[in-house]
Amino acid sequence: MRLNLDKFSELQQRIITGILGAITILTAIMWSEWTYFSLFFFISMFALWEFYKLLGLDGNSPLRMFGTFNGLFLFTLSFLIERFALNSNYYILLLVSLSGAYFIKLYKKGETKPFHNIAFTFLGIIYVALPFALLNIAVFKDQKYYYEIILGSLFILWANDTGAYFSGKNFGKRKLFVRISPKKTWEGSIGGGILALIVGTTWGYFFQETLFLWQWIGISLIIIVAGTYGDLVESLFKRSMSIKDSGSVLPGHGGFLDRFDGLLIAAPFIVAFLRVVPIIIEAFLGK
């Protein structure tokens, strides 16, 4: 379903959609871990569907239903394992399920590049579903759900995007990566980074019981860098498909891939920062 906001300007559409989306996301994340799960389950589903649909526009034939199912299976598995501390051996079930792609293509007639399309199917799971699944590792600690982590990360991401948008629009002169995204500028990137650091530091000041302040600052820096690259990576993907937006379901924002592209690249780094860095520090100090 697409909101009908055609009578408004692009900026007005962006603001209205942003407010409605933010209310929905904030409510779902803060209500409980199950509403958080439901929210990102559907976001993952729509993002995967968009990704495979765009690949189809370029003449490819990825296994759309199969890839979407397995991407959601991965997200659900990671949630259940982190929430209920199930044995991680259950991830083997995903590998068994993924092997079905070979059998499907084996019996599909008239396809000239079956492995080409199998690769694109797996790419959707790696590029779209895996980062959302990793969010479950970030928000759970000892089976307890910490909504502050995902909420803070989203606020920082939104601040980075918003700051970059307005800074680039008003002060942008020096192109950031003209070959991939001609409209992005260094001024926009710097403006977004400054606002993201302000939001991240402020959020960390009030939620030091969840994470240390230095960890919130670290997450902010990760989102500033990885989030920007995530936007460029998706721009590269759209450019290869000769399209402007991944979809039109979110007026003023494009599709779900457009809205969450920064998170897709940032999520693995955030999880590594929260889970691996403390172990390294502890081991170093222990010596």
PDB file of C-alpha atoms in Angstrom, residues 125-268:
ATOM      1  CA  ILE A 125      19.782 -12.777   1.674  1.00  0.00           C
ATOM      2  CA  ILE A 126      23.323 -11.573   2.399  1.00  0.00           C
ATOM      3  CA  TYR A 127      22.804  -7.919   1.488  1.00  0.00           C
ATOM      4  CA  VAL A 128      19.286  -7.395   2.894  1.00  0.00           C
ATOM      5  CA  ALA A 129      18.252 -10.136   5.330  1.00  0.00           C
ATOM      6  CA  LEU A 130      21.548 -10.761   7.124  1.00  0.00           C
ATOM      7  CA  PRO A 131      21.968  -7.180   8.438  1.00  0.00           C
ATOM      8  CA  PHE A 132      18.424  -7.189   9.824  1.00  0.00           C
ATOM      9  CA  ALA A 133      19.115 -10.567  11.450  1.00  0.00           C
ATOM     10  CA  LEU A 134      22.263  -9.133  13.026  1.00  0.00           C
ATOM     11  CA  LEU A 135      20.157  -6.452  14.699  1.00  0.00           C
ATOM     12  CA  ASN A 136      18.775  -9.196  16.947  1.00  0.00           C
ATOM     13  CA  ILE A 137      22.295  -9.883  18.204  1.00  0.00           C
ATOM     14  CA  ALA A 138      22.737  -6.185  18.965  1.00  0.00           C
ATOM     15  CA  VAL A 139      19.483  -5.647  20.886  1.00  0.00           C
ATOM     16  CA  PHE A 140      19.620  -8.763  23.072  1.00  0.00           C
ATOM     17  CA  LYS A 141      22.031  -9.301  25.930  1.00  0.00           C
ATOM     18  CA  ASP A 142      21.638 -12.308  28.220  1.00  0.00           C
ATOM     19  CA  GLN A 143      18.171 -12.862  26.707  1.00  0.00           C
ATOM     20  CA  LYS A 144      17.040  -9.376  27.744  1.00  0.00           C
ATOM     21  CA  TYR A 145      15.719  -6.977  25.128  1.00  0.00           C
ATOM     22  CA  TYR A 146      17.290  -3.498  25.093  1.00  0.00           C
ATOM     23  CA  TYR A 147      15.177  -1.289  22.860  1.00  0.00           C
ATOM     24  CA  GLU A 148      17.488   1.656  23.584  1.00  0.00           C
ATOM     25  CA  ILE A 149      20.181   0.171  21.315  1.00  0.00           C
ATOM     26  CA  ILE A 150      18.120  -0.147  18.142  1.00  0.00           C
ATOM     27  CA  LEU A 151      16.215   3.058  18.859  1.00  0.00           C
ATOM     28  CA  GLY A 152      19.392   5.026  19.474  1.00  0.00           C
ATOM     29  CA  SER A 153      20.984   3.611  16.326  1.00  0.00           C
ATOM     30  CA  LEU A 154      17.966   4.632  14.268  1.00  0.00           C
ATOM     31  CA  PHE A 155      17.945   8.149  15.733  1.00  0.00           C
ATOM     32  CA  ILE A 156      21.626   8.500  14.852  1.00  0.00           C
ATOM     33  CA  LEU A 157      21.000   7.148  11.352  1.00  0.00           C
ATOM     34  CA  TRP A 158      18.060   9.507  10.813  1.00  0.00           C
ATOM     35  CA  ALA A 159      20.106  12.427  12.136  1.00  0.00           C
ATOM     36  CA  ASN A 160      22.894  11.572   9.710  1.00  0.00           C
ATOM     37  CA  ASP A 161      20.456  11.397   6.779  1.00  0.00           C
ATOM     38  CA  THR A 162      18.582  14.549   7.785  1.00  0.00           C
ATOM     39  CA  GLY A 163      21.709  16.573   8.447  1.00  0.00           C
ATOM     40  CA  ALA A 164      23.218  15.443   5.143  1.00  0.00           C
ATOM     41  CA  TYR A 165      20.020  16.297   3.247  1.00  0.00           C
ATOM     42  CA  PHE A 166      19.664  19.866   4.542  1.00  0.00           C
ATOM     43  CA  SER A 167      23.393  20.626   4.655  1.00  0.00           C
ATOM     44  CA  GLY A 168      23.849  19.388   1.128  1.00  0.00           C
ATOM     45  CA  LYS A 169      20.794  21.262  -0.096  1.00  0.00           C
ATOM     46  CA  ASN A 170      21.911  24.585   1.410  1.00  0.00           C
ATOM     47  CA  PHE A 171      25.696  24.425   1.400  1.00  0.00           C
ATOM     48  CA  GLY A 172      26.655  21.569  -0.910  1.00  0.00           C
ATOM     49  CA  LYS A 173      29.371  22.443  -3.443  1.00  0.00           C
ATOM     50  CA  ARG A 174      32.107  19.791  -3.421  1.00  0.00           C
ATOM     51  CA  LYS A 175      30.954  16.465  -4.840  1.00  0.00           C
ATOM     52  CA  LEU A 176      31.469  13.440  -2.613  1.00  0.00           C
ATOM     53  CA  PHE A 177      31.288  10.603  -5.142  1.00  0.00           C
ATOM     54  CA  VAL A 178      30.090  12.045  -8.431  1.00  0.00           C
ATOM     55  CA  ARG A 179      30.473   8.780 -10.401  1.00  0.00           C
ATOM     56  CA  ILE A 180      27.902   7.023  -8.213  1.00  0.00           C
ATOM     57  CA  SER A 181      25.772   9.772  -6.680  1.00  0.00           C
ATOM     58  CA  PRO A 182      26.132  13.204  -8.373  1.00  0.00           C
ATOM     59  CA  LYS A 183      23.978  15.024  -5.797  1.00  0.00           C
ATOM     60  CA  LYS A 184      25.918  14.007  -2.677  1.00  0.00           C
ATOM     61  CA  THR A 185      28.456  16.513  -1.391  1.00  0.00           C
ATOM     62  CA  TRP A 186      31.169  16.694   1.241  1.00  0.00           C
ATOM     63  CA  GLU A 187      29.304  19.536   2.941  1.00  0.00           C
ATOM     64  CA  GLY A 188      26.218  17.355   3.222  1.00  0.00           C
ATOM     65  CA  SER A 189      28.224  14.439   4.570  1.00  0.00           C
ATOM     66  CA  ILE A 190      29.968  16.624   7.157  1.00  0.00           C
ATOM     67  CA  GLY A 191      26.690  18.224   8.225  1.00  0.00           C
ATOM     68  CA  GLY A 192      25.101  14.816   8.631  1.00  0.00           C
ATOM     69  CA  GLY A 193      28.075  13.561  10.619  1.00  0.00           C
ATOM     70  CA  ILE A 194      27.988  16.506  13.017  1.00  0.00           C
ATOM     71  CA  LEU A 195      24.264  16.111  13.706  1.00  0.00           C
ATOM     72  CA  ALA A 196      24.661  12.317  14.113  1.00  0.00           C
ATOM     73  CA  LEU A 197      27.447  12.812  16.680  1.00  0.00           C
ATOM     74  CA  ILE A 198      25.348  15.337  18.605  1.00  0.00           C
ATOM     75  CA  VAL A 199      22.357  12.980  18.692  1.00  0.00           C
ATOM     76  CA  GLY A 200      24.492   9.947  19.531  1.00  0.00           C
ATOM     77  CA  THR A 201      26.344  11.699  22.349  1.00  0.00           C
ATOM     78  CA  THR A 202      23.115  13.116  23.799  1.00  0.00           C
ATOM     79  CA  TRP A 203      21.405   9.719  23.599  1.00  0.00           C
ATOM     80  CA  GLY A 204      24.418   8.064  25.210  1.00  0.00           C
ATOM     81  CA  TYR A 205      24.430  10.573  28.054  1.00  0.00           C
ATOM     82  CA  PHE A 206      20.889   9.542  29.049  1.00  0.00           C
ATOM     83  CA  PHE A 207      21.320   5.799  28.453  1.00  0.00           C
ATOM     84  CA  GLN A 208      24.699   4.982  29.972  1.00  0.00           C
ATOM     85  CA  GLU A 209      23.107   2.118  31.881  1.00  0.00           C
ATOM     86  CA  THR A 210      22.577   0.322  28.583  1.00  0.00           C
ATOM     87  CA  LEU A 211      25.916   1.122  26.957  1.00  0.00           C
ATOM     88  CA  PHE A 212      28.902   3.239  27.969  1.00  0.00           C
ATOM     89  CA  LEU A 213      29.102   6.709  26.479  1.00  0.00           C
ATOM     90  CA  TRP A 214      32.179   5.738  24.438  1.00  0.00           C
ATOM     91  CA  GLN A 215      30.167   2.899  22.908  1.00  0.00           C
ATOM     92  CA  TRP A 216      27.397   5.277  21.829  1.00  0.00           C
ATOM     93  CA  ILE A 217      30.015   7.560  20.286  1.00  0.00           C
ATOM     94  CA  GLY A 218      31.527   4.527  18.559  1.00  0.00           C
ATOM     95  CA  ILE A 219      28.131   3.531  17.153  1.00  0.00           C
ATOM     96  CA  SER A 220      27.669   7.110  15.936  1.00  0.00           C
ATOM     97  CA  LEU A 221      31.002   7.045  14.089  1.00  0.00           C
ATOM     98  CA  ILE A 222      30.171   3.670  12.562  1.00  0.00           C
ATOM     99  CA  ILE A 223      26.816   4.916  11.312  1.00  0.00           C
ATOM    100  CA  ILE A 224      28.341   8.118   9.927  1.00  0.00           C
ATOM    101  CA  VAL A 225      30.897   6.191   7.859  1.00  0.00           C
ATOM    102  CA  ALA A 226      29.146   2.886   7.114  1.00  0.00           C
ATOM    103  CA  GLY A 227      25.779   4.583   6.729  1.00  0.00           C
ATOM    104  CA  THR A 228      27.169   6.916   4.083  1.00  0.00           C
ATOM    105  CA  TYR A 229      28.779   4.031   2.246  1.00  0.00           C
ATOM    106  CA  GLY A 230      25.519   2.088   2.522  1.00  0.00           C
ATOM    107  CA  ASP A 231      23.764   4.904   0.707  1.00  0.00           C
ATOM    108  CA  LEU A 232      26.451   4.901  -1.981  1.00  0.00           C
ATOM    109  CA  VAL A 233      26.285   1.117  -2.377  1.00  0.00           C
ATOM    110  CA  GLU A 234      22.545   1.258  -2.924  1.00  0.00           C
ATOM    111  CA  SER A 235      23.016   4.139  -5.369  1.00  0.00           C
ATOM    112  CA  LEU A 236      25.484   1.955  -7.265  1.00  0.00           C
ATOM    113  CA  PHE A 237      22.913  -0.846  -7.335  1.00  0.00           C
ATOM    114  CA  LYS A 238      20.121   1.462  -8.562  1.00  0.00           C
ATOM    115  CA  ARG A 239      22.435   2.995 -11.145  1.00  0.00           C
ATOM    116  CA  SER A 240      23.163  -0.443 -12.541  1.00  0.00           C
ATOM    117  CA  MET A 241      19.393  -0.892 -12.903  1.00  0.00           C
ATOM    118  CA  SER A 242      18.960   2.628 -14.369  1.00  0.00           C
ATOM    119  CA  ILE A 243      16.359   3.627 -11.760  1.00  0.00           C
ATOM    120  CA  LYS A 244      16.067   6.535  -9.309  1.00  0.00           C
ATOM    121  CA  ASP A 245      14.354   4.906  -6.298  1.00  0.00           C
ATOM    122  CA  SER A 246      14.012   1.302  -5.159  1.00  0.00           C
ATOM    123  CA  GLY A 247      10.255   1.826  -4.793  1.00  0.00           C
ATOM    124  CA  SER A 248       7.494   4.380  -4.264  1.00  0.00           C
ATOM    125  CA  VAL A 249       5.724   2.964  -1.218  1.00  0.00           C
ATOM    126  CA  LEU A 250       7.254   5.677   1.030  1.00  0.00           C
ATOM    127  CA  PRO A 251       6.538   9.084  -0.584  1.00  0.00           C
ATOM    128  CA  GLY A 252       9.526  11.389  -0.373  1.00  0.00           C
ATOM    129  CA  HIS A 253      11.746   8.520   0.714  1.00  0.00           C
ATOM    130  CA  GLY A 254      11.439   6.009  -2.141  1.00  0.00           C
ATOM    131  CA  GLY A 255      11.257   2.379  -1.075  1.00  0.00           C
ATOM    132  CA  PHE A 256      12.325   0.371   1.952  1.00  0.00           C
ATOM    133  CA  LEU A 257      15.804  -0.159   0.533  1.00  0.00           C
ATOM    134  CA  ASP A 258      16.173   3.607   0.131  1.00  0.00           C
ATOM    135  CA  ARG A 259      15.146   4.227   3.734  1.00  0.00           C
ATOM    136  CA  PHE A 260      17.270   1.530   5.371  1.00  0.00           C
ATOM    137  CA  ASP A 261      20.272   1.322   3.033  1.00  0.00           C
ATOM    138  CA  GLY A 262      22.593   2.882   5.621  1.00  0.00           C
ATOM    139  CA  LEU A 263      21.548   0.374   8.260  1.00  0.00           C
ATOM    140  CA  LEU A 264      22.285  -2.561   5.947  1.00  0.00           C
ATOM    141  CA  ILE A 265      25.985  -1.727   5.830  1.00  0.00           C
ATOM    142  CA  ALA A 266      26.244  -0.338   9.367  1.00  0.00           C
ATOM    143  CA  ALA A 267      24.588  -3.279  11.171  1.00  0.00           C
ATOM    144  CA  PRO A 268      27.476  -5.793  10.849  1.00  0.00           C
TER     145      PRO A 268
END
